[in-house]
Coordinates of C-alpha atoms and ligand atoms in Angstrom, one line a residue:
X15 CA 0.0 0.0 0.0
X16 CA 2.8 2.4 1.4
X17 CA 4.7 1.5 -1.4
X18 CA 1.8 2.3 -4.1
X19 CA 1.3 5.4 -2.8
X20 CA 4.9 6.8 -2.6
X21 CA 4.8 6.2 -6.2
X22 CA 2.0 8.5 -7.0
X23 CA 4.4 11.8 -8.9
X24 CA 3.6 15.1 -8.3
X25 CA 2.8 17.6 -10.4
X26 CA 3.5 20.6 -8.7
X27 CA 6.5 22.3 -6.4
X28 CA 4.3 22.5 -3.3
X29 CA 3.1 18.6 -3.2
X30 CA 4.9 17.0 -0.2
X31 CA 7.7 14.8 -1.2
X32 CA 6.5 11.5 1.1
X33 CA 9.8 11.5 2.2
X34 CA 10.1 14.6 3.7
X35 CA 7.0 14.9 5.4
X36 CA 7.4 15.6 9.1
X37 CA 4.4 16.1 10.6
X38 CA 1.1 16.6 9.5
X39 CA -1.8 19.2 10.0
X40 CA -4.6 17.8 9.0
X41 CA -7.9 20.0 8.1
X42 CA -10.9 17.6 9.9
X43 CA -14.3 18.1 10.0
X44 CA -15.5 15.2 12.0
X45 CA -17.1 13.8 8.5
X46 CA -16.4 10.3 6.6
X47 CA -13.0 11.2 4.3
X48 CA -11.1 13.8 7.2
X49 CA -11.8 10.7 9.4
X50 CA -10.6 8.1 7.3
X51 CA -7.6 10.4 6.8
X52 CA -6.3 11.0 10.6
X53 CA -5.7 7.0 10.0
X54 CA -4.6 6.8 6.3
X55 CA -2.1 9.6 7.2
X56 CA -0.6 8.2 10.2
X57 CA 0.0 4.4 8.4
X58 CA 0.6 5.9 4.7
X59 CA 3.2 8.6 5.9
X60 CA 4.4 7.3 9.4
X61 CA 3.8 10.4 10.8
X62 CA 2.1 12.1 13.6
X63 CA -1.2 13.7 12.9
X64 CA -2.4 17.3 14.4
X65 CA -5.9 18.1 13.8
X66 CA -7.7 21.5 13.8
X67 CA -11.8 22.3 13.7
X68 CA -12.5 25.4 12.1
X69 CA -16.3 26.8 13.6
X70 CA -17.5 29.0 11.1
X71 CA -21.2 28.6 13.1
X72 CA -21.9 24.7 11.2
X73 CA -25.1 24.7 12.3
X74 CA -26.2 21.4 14.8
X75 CA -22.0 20.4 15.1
X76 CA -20.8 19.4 18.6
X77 CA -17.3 20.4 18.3
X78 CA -16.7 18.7 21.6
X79 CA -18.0 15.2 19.5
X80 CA -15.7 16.6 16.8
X81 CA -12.6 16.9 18.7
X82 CA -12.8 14.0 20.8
X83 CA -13.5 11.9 17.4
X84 CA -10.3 13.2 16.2
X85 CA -8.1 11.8 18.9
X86 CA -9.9 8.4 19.2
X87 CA -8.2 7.8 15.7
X88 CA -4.8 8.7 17.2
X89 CA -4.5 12.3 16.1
X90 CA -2.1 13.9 19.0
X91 CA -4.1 16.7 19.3
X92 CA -7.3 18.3 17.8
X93 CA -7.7 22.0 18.2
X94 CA -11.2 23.8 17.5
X95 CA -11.1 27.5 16.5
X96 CA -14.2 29.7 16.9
X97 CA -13.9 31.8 13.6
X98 CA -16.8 32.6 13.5
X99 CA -16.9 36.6 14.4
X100 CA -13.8 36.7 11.9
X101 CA -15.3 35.2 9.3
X102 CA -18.7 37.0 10.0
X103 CA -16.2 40.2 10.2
X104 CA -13.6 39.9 7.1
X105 CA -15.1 37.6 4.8
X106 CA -19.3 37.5 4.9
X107 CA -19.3 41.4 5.4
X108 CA -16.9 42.3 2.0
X109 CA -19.1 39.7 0.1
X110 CA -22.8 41.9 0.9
X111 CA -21.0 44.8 0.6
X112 CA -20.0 43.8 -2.9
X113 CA -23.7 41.6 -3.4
X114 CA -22.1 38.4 -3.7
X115 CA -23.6 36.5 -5.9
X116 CA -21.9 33.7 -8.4
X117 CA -23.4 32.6 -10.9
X118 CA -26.7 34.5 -10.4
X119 CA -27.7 32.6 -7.2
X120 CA -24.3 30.9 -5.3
X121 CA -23.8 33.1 -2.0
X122 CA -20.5 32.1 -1.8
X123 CA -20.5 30.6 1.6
X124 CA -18.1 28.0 1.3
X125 CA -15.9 29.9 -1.1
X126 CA -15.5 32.4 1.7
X127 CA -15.1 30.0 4.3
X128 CA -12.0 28.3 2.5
X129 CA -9.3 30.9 2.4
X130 CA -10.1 31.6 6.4
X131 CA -9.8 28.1 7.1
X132 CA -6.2 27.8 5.0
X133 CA -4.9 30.4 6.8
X134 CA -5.7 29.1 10.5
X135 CA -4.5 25.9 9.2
X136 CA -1.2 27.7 8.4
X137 CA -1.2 29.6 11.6
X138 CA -1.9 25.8 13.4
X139 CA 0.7 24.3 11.4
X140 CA 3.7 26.3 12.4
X141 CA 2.6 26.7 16.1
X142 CA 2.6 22.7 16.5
X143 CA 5.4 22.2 14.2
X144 CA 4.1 20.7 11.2
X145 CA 5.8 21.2 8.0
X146 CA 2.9 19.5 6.1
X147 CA -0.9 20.6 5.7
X148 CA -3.2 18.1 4.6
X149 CA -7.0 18.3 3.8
X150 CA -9.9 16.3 2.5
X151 CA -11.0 18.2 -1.0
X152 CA -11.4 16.4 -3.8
X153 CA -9.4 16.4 -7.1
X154 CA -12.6 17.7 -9.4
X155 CA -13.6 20.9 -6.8
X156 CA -12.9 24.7 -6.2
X157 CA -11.9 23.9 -2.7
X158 CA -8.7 22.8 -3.4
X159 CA -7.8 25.6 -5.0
X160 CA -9.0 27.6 -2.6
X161 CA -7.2 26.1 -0.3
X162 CA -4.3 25.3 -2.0
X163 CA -3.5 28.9 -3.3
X164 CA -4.5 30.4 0.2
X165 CA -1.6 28.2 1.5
X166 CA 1.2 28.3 -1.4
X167 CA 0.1 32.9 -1.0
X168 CA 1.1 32.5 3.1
X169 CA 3.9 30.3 3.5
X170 CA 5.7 29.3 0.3
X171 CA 7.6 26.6 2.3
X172 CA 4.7 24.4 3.3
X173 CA 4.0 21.2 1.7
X174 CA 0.7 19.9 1.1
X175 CA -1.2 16.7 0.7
X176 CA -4.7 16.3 -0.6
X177 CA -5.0 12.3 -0.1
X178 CA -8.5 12.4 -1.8
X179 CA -6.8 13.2 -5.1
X180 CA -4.5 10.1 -5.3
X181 CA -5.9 7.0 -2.8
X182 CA -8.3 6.2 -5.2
X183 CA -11.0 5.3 -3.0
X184 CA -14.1 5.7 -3.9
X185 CA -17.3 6.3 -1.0
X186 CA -17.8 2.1 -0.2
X187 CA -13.7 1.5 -0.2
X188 CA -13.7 4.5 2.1
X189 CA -16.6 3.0 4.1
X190 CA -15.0 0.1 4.2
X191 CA -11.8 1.0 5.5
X192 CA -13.4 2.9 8.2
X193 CA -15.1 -0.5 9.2
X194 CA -11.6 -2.3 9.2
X195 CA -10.2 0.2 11.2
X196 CA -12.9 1.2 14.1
X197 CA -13.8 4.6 12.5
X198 CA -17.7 5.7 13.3
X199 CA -19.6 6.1 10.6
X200 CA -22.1 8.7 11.0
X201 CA -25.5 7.2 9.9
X202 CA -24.1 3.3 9.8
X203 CA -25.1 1.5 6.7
X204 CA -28.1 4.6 5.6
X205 CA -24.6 7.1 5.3
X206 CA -26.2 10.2 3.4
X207 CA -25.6 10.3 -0.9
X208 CA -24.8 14.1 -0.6
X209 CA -21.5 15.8 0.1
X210 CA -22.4 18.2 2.1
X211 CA -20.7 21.7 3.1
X212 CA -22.6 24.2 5.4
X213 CA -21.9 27.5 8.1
X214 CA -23.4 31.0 8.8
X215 CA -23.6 32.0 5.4
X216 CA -25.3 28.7 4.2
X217 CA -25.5 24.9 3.4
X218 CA -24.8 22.9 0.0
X219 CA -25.7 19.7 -1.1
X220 CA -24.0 18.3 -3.9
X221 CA -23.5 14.7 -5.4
X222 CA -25.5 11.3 -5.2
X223 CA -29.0 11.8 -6.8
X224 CA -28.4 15.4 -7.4
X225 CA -26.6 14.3 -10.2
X226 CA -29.5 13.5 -12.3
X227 CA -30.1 16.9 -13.7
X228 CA -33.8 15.7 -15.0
X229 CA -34.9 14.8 -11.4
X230 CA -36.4 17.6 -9.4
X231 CA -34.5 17.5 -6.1
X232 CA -35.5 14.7 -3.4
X233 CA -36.8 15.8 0.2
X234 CA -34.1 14.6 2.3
X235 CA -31.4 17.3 0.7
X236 CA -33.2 20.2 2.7
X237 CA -32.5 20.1 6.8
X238 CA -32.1 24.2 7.0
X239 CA -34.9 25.8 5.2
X240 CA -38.8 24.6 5.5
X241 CA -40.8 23.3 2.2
X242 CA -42.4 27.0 1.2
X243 CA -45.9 24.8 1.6
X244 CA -45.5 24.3 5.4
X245 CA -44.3 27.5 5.9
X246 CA -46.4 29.9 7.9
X247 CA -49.5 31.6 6.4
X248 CA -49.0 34.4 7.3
X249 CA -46.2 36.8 6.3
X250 CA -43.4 38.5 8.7
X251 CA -41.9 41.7 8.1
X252 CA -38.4 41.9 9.2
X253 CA -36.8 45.4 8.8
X254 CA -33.0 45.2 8.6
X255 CA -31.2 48.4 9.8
X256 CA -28.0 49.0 8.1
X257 CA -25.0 51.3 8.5
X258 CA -22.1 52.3 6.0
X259 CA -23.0 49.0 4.3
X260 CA -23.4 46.5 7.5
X261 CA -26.4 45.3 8.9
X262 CA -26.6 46.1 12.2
X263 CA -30.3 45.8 13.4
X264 CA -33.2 43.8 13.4
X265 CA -36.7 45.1 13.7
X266 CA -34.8 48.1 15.7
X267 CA -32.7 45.6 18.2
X268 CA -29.0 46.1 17.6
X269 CA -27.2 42.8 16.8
X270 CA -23.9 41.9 16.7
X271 CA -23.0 40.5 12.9
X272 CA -22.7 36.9 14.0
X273 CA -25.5 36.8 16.4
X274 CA -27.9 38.7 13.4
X275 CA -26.9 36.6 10.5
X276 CA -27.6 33.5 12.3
X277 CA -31.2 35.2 13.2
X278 CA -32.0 36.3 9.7
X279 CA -31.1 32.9 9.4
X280 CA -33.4 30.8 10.9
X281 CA -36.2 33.3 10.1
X282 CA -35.9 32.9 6.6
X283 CA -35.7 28.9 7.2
X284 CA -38.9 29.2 8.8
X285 CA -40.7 30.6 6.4
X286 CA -39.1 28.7 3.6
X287 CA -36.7 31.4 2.0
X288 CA -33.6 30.9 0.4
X289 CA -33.4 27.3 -1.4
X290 CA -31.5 27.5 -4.9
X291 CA -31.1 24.9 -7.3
X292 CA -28.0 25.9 -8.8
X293 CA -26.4 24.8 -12.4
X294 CA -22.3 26.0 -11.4
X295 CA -19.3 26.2 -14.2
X296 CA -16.6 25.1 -11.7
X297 CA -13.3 26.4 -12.4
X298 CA -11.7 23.1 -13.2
X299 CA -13.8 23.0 -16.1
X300 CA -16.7 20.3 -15.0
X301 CA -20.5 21.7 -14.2
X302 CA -22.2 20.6 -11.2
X303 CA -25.3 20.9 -9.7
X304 CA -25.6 22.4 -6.1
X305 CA -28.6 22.4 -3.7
X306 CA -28.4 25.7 -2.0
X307 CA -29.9 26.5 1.2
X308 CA -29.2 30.2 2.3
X309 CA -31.7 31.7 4.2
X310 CA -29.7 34.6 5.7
X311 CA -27.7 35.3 2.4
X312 CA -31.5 35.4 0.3
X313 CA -32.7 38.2 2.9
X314 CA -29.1 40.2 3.7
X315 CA -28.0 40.6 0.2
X316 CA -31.1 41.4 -0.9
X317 CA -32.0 44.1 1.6
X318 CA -28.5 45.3 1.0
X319 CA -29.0 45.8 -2.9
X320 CA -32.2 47.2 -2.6
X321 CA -30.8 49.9 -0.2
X322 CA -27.3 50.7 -2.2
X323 CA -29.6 51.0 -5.3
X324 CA -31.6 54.2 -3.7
X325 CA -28.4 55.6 -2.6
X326 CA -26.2 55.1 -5.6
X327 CA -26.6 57.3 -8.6
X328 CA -27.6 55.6 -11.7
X329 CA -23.8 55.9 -13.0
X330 CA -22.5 54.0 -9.9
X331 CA -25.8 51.6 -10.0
X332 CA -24.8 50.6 -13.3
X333 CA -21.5 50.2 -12.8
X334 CA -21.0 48.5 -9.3
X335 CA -22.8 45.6 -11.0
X336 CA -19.6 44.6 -13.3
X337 CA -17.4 45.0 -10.6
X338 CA -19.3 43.0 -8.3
X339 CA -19.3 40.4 -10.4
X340 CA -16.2 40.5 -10.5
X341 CA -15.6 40.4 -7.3
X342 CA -17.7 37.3 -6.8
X343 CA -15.4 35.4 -9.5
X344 CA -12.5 35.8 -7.8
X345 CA -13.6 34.6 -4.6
X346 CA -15.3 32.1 -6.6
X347 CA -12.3 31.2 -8.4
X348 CA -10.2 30.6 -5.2
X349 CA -7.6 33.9 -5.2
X350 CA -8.4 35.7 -2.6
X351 CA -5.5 37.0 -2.1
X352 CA -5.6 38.4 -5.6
X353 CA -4.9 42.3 -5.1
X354 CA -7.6 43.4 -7.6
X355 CA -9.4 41.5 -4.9
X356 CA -8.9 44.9 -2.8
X357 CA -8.4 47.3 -5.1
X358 CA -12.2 46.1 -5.3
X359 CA -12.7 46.1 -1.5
X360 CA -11.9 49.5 -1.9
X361 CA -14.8 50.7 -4.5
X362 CA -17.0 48.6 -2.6
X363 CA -15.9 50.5 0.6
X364 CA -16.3 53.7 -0.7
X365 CA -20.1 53.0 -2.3
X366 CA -21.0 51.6 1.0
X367 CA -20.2 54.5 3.2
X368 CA -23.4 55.9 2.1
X369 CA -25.4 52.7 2.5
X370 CA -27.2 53.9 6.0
X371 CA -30.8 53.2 6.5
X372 CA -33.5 50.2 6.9
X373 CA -35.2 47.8 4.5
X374 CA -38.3 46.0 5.3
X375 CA -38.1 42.5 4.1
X376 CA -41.3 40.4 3.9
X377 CA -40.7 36.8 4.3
X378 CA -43.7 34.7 3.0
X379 CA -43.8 31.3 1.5
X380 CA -40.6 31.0 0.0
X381 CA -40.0 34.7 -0.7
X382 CA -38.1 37.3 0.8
X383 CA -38.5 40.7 -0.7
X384 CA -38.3 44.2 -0.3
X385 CA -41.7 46.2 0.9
X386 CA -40.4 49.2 2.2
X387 CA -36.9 51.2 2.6
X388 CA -35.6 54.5 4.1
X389 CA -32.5 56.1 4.4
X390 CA -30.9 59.7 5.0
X391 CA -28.9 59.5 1.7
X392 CA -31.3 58.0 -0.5
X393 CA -31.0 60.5 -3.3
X394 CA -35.3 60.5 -4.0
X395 CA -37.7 63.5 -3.3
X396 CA -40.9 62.3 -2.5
X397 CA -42.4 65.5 -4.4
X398 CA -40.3 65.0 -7.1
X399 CA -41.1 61.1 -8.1
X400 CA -44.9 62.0 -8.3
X401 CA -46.6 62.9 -11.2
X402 CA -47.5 66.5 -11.9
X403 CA -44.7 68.5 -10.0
X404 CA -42.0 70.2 -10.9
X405 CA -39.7 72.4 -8.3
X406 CA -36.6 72.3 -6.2
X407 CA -33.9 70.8 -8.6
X408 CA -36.0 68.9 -11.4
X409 CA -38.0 71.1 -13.9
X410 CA -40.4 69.7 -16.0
X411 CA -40.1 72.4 -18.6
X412 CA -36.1 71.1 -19.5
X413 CA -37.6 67.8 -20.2
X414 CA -38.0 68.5 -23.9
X415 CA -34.5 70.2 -24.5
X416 CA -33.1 67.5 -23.1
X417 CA -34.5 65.0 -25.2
X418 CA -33.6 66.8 -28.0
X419 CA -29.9 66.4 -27.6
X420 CA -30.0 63.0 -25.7
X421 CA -30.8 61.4 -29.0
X422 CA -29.0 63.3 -30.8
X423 CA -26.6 60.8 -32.2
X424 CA -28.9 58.1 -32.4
X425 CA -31.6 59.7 -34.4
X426 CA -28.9 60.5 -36.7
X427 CA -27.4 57.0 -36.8
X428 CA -30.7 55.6 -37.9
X429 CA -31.2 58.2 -40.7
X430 CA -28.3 57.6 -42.6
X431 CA -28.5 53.8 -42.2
X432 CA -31.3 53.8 -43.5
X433 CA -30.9 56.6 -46.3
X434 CA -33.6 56.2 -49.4
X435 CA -35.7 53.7 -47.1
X436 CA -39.2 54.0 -45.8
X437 CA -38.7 54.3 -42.0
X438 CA -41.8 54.2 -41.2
Ligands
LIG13 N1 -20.1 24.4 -5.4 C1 -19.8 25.2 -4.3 C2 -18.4 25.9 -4.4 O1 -17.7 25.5 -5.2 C3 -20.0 24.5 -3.0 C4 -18.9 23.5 -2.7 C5 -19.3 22.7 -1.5 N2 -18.2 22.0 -1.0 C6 -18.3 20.7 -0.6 N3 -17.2 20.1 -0.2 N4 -19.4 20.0 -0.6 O2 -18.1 26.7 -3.6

């Protein structure tokens, strides 16, 4: 086996040379392949095996469970790291100040998670003396190149290994090596189809009978957000109070970020909001299909668009949009450390100081969407936008002159493409 694997050439400068690994820090999330790894590690690579739990707010996980799992497979340490008020703070806040959205309808949520969980793991690995990180993506994801690059960007020096890529096992080999060598199996033989990736910002399926791109998707993907037909009957209106671009409030009740994502959270989930069934282009080139379940992200981003639209002029409206997207592909695409990435951070920045005020998101059957919004900088007059008026700075009277020269150019265009034609 040992031998087999040693075998296996790499590719690139940064895959760790069997050899020459030390000792390992292994990225473990308590679920089937990081468990299977603590063991495959310590036989494959004779090594010692340090574990570290990253909480970005998973929601139901016992990291207590989590730990102790780790070490009953002979890791020689497991540390848990609460990230989630940094990841809340540096990562979910940059991503609704820039409207997040990949793809039309992917959050982002575990593309912002991985580059905070690569660099704890690098922080981890040199303060327990590991010269080798290793962690449990798979060799047709984005994760490992998030992860990867997030590494390779902080410490040049440290190897990695991504044993899911080369052991060539696939989920009943995996299964069954975790029967041969005592490892609990979550579920025994009914072990869930879905690969599943979830924290504060939200929860994806993917894999198993998602797969089947003709099937609608089966009732036991969804454990966050209620079937829109059970939810209540009646709507809830849930105004979120923003400042310089954060939201800070709930129905008037200051909250800290964490505490009021997870709150917007399980509101949503209650009244069904937030399930996307999401067609992705991957950026090693396969498509996949992704179950989405982001309650907080449906309500957040959308009452945070809604409100930097009435602030924004119409030139930075339409432009933000591009570099939003933008934004989102990068983040997507695994380089956040890519300094566009802030050159970005600092457009979005400056649109956002003026992003003050409260939207009123009704949440009814599936929906979340925008019923009412104020704020000190929206730039509308109430006497302006109605019918008949004129006054203050708009006149009526300049309409006509200014139609006049705004098509200027075009009316002229047409004319002489169409010279000797009827154009009528
Ligand atoms: N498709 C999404 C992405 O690339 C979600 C990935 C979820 N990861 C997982 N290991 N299940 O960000």
């Amino acid at each position: 086996m040992t031998e087999e694997r040693h075998s296996i050439p790499s590719t690139a400068s940064y895959e760790a040379d069997p050899a020459e690994v030390g000792r390992v820090l292994l990225l473990y999330s308590g679920g089937l392949d990081t468990s299977v790894m603590v063991k495959w590690i310590q036989e494959a690579y004779e090594t010692e095996v340090v574990a570290l739990t990253v909480n970005l707010g998973q929601p139901g996980e016992d990291f207590d469970v989590v730990r102790g799992k780790a070490l009953d497979l002979g890791a020689v340490d497991c540390q848990v790291v609460d990230a989630r008020e940094e990841f809340a703070r540096d990562y979910v806040l940059p991503a609704i100040k820039a409207n997040a959205l990949y793809g039309g309808g992917y959050p982002l949520f575990t593309a912002l998670g991985r580059p905070l969980i690569a660099k704890l793991a690098v922080k981890a690995a040199r303060a327990t003396g590991c010269d080798t990180i290793a962690h449990g993506c798979t060799g047709k994801g984005n994760d490992q190149v998030r992860i990867e690059s997030t590494i390779m960007a902080l410490d040049p020096a440290m190897k990695i290994i991504a044993p899911v890529r080369g052991w060539q096992m696939g989920r009943e080999e995996e299964i069954a090596y975790a029967r041969e060598h005592g490892i609990p199996v979550k579920g025994g033989t009914e072990v869930t189809p879905y690969s599943i990736d979830d924290n504060i910002w939200g929860r994806s399926s993917e894999g198993g009978p998602i797969e089947d791109l003709a099937e609608p998707p089966h009732d036991d993907v969804f454990e966050l957000v209620t079937d829109p037909r059970n939810a209540p009957d009646e709507p809830q209106d849930l105004k979120v109070g923003f400042e310089r671009g954060a939201p800070v409030a709930l129905d008037g009740e200051r909250l800290g970020l964490v505490e009021l994502i997870e709150r917007c959270g399980e509101l949503g989930a209650r009244h069904g909001v937030g399930v996307v069934d999401h067609i992705e282009d991957r950026i090693v080139g396969l498509k996949v299909r992704d179950l989405y379940e982001v309650p907080a992200a449906a309500i957040l981003l959308s009452a945070h668009a809604e409100l930097e639209k009435l602030v924004g002029t119409i030139h930075q409206n339409r432009f933000k949009r591009a570099l939003d997207e933008q934004w989102a592909f990068l983040v997507y695409a695994g380089l956040w450390y890519e300094p566009l990435r802030e050159d970005l951070d600092a457009y979005m920045d400056s649109v956002n100081a003026h992003v003050t005020g409260e939207v009123t998101m009704r949440l009814y059957k599936g929906r979340a969407s925008a019923v009412a919004r104020s704020s000190p900088n929206a730039l509308y007059d109430e006497a302006l936008a109605g019918f008949s008026e004129s006054g203050g700075l708009f006149s009526q009277g300049a309409s006509p002159g200014f139609i006049e020269l705004w098509s200027l150019q075009t009316r002229m265009a047409y004319r002489i493409r169409n010279r000797g034609r009827d154009t009528t």
